[in-house]
Tab-separated table of C-alpha atoms in Angstrom:
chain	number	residue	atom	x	y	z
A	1	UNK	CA	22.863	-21.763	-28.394
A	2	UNK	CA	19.283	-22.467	-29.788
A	3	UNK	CA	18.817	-24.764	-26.738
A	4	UNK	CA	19.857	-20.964	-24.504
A	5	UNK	CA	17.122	-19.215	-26.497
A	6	UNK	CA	14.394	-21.794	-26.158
A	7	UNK	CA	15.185	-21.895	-22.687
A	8	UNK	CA	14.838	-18.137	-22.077
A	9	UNK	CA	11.518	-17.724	-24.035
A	10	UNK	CA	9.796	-20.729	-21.980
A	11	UNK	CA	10.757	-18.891	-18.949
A	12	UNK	CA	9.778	-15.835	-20.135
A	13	UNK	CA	6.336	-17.312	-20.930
A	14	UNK	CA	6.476	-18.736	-17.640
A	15	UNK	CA	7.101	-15.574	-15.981
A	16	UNK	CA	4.668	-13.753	-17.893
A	17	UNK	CA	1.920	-16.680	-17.105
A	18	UNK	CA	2.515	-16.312	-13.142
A	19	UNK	CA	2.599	-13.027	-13.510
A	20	UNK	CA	-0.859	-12.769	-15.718
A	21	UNK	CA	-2.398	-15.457	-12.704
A	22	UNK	CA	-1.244	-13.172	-10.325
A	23	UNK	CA	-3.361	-10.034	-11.495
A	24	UNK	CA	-6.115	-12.039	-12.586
A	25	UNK	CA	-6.220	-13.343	-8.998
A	26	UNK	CA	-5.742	-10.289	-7.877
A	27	UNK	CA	-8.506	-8.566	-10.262
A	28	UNK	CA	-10.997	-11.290	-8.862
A	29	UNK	CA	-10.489	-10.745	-5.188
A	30	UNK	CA	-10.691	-7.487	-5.457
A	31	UNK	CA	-14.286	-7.904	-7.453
A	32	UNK	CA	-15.527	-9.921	-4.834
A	33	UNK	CA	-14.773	-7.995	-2.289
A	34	UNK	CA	-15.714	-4.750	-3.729
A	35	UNK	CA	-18.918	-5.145	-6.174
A	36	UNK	CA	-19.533	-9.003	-4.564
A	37	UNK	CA	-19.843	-8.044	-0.548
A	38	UNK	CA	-19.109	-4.034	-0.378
A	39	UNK	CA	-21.379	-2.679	-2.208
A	40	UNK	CA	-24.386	-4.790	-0.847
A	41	UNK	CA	-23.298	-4.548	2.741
A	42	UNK	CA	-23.547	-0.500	1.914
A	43	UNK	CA	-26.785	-0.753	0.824
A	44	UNK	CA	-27.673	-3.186	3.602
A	45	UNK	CA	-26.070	-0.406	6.130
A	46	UNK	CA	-28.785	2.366	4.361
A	47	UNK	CA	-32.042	0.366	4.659
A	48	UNK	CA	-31.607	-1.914	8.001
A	49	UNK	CA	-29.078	1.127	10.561
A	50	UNK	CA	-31.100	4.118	9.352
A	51	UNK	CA	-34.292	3.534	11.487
A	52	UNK	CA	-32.330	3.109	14.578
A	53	UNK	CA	-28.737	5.079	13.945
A	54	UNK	CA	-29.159	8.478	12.727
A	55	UNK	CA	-27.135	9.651	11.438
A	56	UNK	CA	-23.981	6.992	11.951
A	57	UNK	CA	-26.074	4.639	9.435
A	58	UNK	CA	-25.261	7.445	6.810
A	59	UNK	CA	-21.268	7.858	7.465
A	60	UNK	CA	-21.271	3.816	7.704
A	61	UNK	CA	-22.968	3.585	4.322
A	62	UNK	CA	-20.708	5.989	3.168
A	63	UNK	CA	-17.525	4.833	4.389
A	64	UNK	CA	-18.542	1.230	3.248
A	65	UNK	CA	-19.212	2.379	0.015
A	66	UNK	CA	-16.120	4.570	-0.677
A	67	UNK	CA	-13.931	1.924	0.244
A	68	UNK	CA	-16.134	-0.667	-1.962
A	69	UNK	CA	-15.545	2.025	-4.901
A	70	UNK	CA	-11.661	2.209	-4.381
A	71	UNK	CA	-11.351	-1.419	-4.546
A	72	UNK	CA	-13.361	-1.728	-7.649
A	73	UNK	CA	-11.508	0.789	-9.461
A	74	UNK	CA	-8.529	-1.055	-8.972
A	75	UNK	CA	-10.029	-3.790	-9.696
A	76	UNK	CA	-10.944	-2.223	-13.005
A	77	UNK	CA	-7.442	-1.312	-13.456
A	78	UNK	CA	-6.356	-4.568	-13.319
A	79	UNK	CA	-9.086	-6.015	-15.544
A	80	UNK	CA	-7.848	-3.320	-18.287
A	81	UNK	CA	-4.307	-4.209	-17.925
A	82	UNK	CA	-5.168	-7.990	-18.386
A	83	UNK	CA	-7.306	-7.240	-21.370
A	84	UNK	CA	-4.971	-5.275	-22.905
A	85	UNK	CA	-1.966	-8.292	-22.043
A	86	UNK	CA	-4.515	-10.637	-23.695
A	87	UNK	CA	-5.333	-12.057	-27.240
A	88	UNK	CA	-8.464	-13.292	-25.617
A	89	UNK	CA	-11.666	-11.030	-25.408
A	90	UNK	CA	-14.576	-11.600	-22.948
A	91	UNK	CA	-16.996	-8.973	-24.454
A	92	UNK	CA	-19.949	-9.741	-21.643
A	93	UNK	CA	-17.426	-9.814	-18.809
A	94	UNK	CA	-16.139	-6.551	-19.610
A	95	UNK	CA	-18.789	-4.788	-21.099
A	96	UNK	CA	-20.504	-5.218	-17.919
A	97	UNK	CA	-16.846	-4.278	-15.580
A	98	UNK	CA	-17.427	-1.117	-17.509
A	99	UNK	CA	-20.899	-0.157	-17.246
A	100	UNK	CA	-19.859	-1.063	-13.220
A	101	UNK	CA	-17.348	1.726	-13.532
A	102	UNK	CA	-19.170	4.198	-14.920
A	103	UNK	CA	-22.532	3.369	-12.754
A	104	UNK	CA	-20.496	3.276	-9.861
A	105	UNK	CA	-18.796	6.658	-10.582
A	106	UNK	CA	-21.754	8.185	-10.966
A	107	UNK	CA	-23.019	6.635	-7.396
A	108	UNK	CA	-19.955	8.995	-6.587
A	109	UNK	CA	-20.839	11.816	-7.946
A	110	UNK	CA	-24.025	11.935	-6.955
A	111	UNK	CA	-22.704	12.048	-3.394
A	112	UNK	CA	-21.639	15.820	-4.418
A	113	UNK	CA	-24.763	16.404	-6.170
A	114	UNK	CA	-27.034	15.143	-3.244
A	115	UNK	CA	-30.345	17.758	-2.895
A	116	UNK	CA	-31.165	19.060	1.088
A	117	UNK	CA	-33.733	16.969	2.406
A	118	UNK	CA	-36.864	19.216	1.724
A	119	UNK	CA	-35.749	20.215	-1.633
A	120	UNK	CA	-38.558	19.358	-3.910
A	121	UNK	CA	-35.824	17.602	-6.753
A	122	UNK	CA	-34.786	14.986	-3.890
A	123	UNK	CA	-37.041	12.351	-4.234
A	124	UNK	CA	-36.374	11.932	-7.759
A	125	UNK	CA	-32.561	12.301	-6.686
A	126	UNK	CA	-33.319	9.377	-4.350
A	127	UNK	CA	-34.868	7.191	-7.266
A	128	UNK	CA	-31.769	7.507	-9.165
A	129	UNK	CA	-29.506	6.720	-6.308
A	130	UNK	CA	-31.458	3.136	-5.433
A	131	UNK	CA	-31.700	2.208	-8.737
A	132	UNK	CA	-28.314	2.699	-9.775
A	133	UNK	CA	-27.391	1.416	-6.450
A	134	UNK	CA	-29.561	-1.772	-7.183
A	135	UNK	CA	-27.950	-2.113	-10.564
A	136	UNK	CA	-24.474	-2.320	-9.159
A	137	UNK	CA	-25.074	-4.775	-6.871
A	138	UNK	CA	-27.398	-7.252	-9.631
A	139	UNK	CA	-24.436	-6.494	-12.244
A	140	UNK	CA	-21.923	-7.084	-9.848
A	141	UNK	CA	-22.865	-10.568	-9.041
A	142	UNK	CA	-23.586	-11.276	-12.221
A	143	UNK	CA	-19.997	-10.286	-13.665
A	144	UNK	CA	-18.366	-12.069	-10.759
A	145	UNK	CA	-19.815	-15.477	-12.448
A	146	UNK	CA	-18.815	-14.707	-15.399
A	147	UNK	CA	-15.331	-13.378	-13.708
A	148	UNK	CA	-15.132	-17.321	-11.954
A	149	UNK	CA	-15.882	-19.043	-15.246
A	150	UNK	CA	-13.311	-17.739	-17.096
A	151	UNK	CA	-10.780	-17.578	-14.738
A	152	UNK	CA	-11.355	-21.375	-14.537
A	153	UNK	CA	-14.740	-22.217	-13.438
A	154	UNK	CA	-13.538	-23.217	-10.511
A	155	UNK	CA	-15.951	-24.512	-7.842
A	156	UNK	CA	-13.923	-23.126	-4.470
A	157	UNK	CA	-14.585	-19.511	-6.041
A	158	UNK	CA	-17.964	-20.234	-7.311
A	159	UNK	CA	-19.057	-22.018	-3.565
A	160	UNK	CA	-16.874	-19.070	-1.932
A	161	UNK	CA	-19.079	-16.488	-3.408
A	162	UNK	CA	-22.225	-18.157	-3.044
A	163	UNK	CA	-21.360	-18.961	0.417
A	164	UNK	CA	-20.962	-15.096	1.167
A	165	UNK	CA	-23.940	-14.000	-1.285
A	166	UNK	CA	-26.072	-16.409	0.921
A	167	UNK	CA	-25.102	-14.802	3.976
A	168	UNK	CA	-25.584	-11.513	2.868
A	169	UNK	CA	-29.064	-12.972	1.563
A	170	UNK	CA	-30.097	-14.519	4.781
A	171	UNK	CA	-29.149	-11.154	7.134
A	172	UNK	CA	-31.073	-9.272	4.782
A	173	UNK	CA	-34.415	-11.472	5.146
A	174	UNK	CA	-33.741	-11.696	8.756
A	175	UNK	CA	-33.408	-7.565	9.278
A	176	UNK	CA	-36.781	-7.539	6.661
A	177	UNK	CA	-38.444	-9.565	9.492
A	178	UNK	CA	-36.867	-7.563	12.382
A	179	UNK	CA	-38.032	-3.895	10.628
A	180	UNK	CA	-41.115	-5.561	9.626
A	181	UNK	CA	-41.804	-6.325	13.188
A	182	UNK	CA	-40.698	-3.253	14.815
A	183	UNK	CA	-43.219	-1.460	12.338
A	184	UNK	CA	-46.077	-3.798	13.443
A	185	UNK	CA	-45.293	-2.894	17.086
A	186	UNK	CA	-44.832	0.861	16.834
A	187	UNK	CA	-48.023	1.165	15.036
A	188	UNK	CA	-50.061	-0.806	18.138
């Protein structure tokens, strides 16, 4: 009978460990895709479409972002849930998930809270929206390390993500050039 109840508890604790690599899978993808390669393509959409699509660069940006924001939430949720299913605590990595939720959040509300375009209050408006905008996306790749490392340091996540932050890298310096340019030749 003791052999019964050792039995049961290891696959219990089996259970419970595919179950907790599961959701931390599942909280990781959901990071990347969200803070990792949402957010920054949202922010890409706002600086490189808005010279040449207004006003489809804003409902792009928009769209990108609200979907970015969904997915990190429940990625948040799931980071919670693990924590709380965990004797372990990763102060940095959740401290900043956190102060990504609440930033973020606020990105949201500020969507309400946006000023008309001639209002005097909107370029200040506009300096709190790019930095906290900037701030997600530095904190965001910064807490997906530290995500990767604890989950198991493993190199196919790390190179994954570094893989898709160097792509969003390179489009970035390549639309620089192109707006750069097309400044240079509407000003001749």
């Amino acid at each position: 009978n003791m052999d019964d109840t050792i039995a049961v508890s290891s696959d219990q604790q089996a259970d419970q460990g595919s179950s907790s690599e599961t959701l931390e899978r599942a909280h990781g993808i959901l990071s990347i895709i969200s803070w990792g390669i949402l957010f920054p393509l949202g922010a890409m959409v706002a600086r490189y479409l808005r010279p040449i699509s207004d006003p489809a660069w804003f409902y792009i940006h928009i769209s990108c972002q609200a979907l970015a924001y969904a997915l990190g939430v429940s990625s948040w949720a799931l980071g919670m849930k693990l924590r709380s299913d965990s004797t372990f605590i990763y102060a940095d990595h959740q401290n900043i998930g956190i102060a990504l939720f609440v930033f973020a959040t606020l990105q949201m509300f500020a969507f309400f809270l946006r000023p008309g375009k001639d209002m005097k209050i909107r370029k200040y408006w506009n300096l709190y929206h790019y930095a906290l905008g900037y701030s997600i996306i530095v904190l965001g790749a910064i807490n997906i390390f530290k995500g990767i490392d604890i989950y198991e340091g493993s190199s196919i996540w790390s190179y994954g993500y570094i893989g898709s932050l160097c792509v969003l890298i390179a489009a970035s310096l390549l639309l620089e050039i192109w707006m750069w340019a097309r400044r240079r030749n509407q000003s001749t």
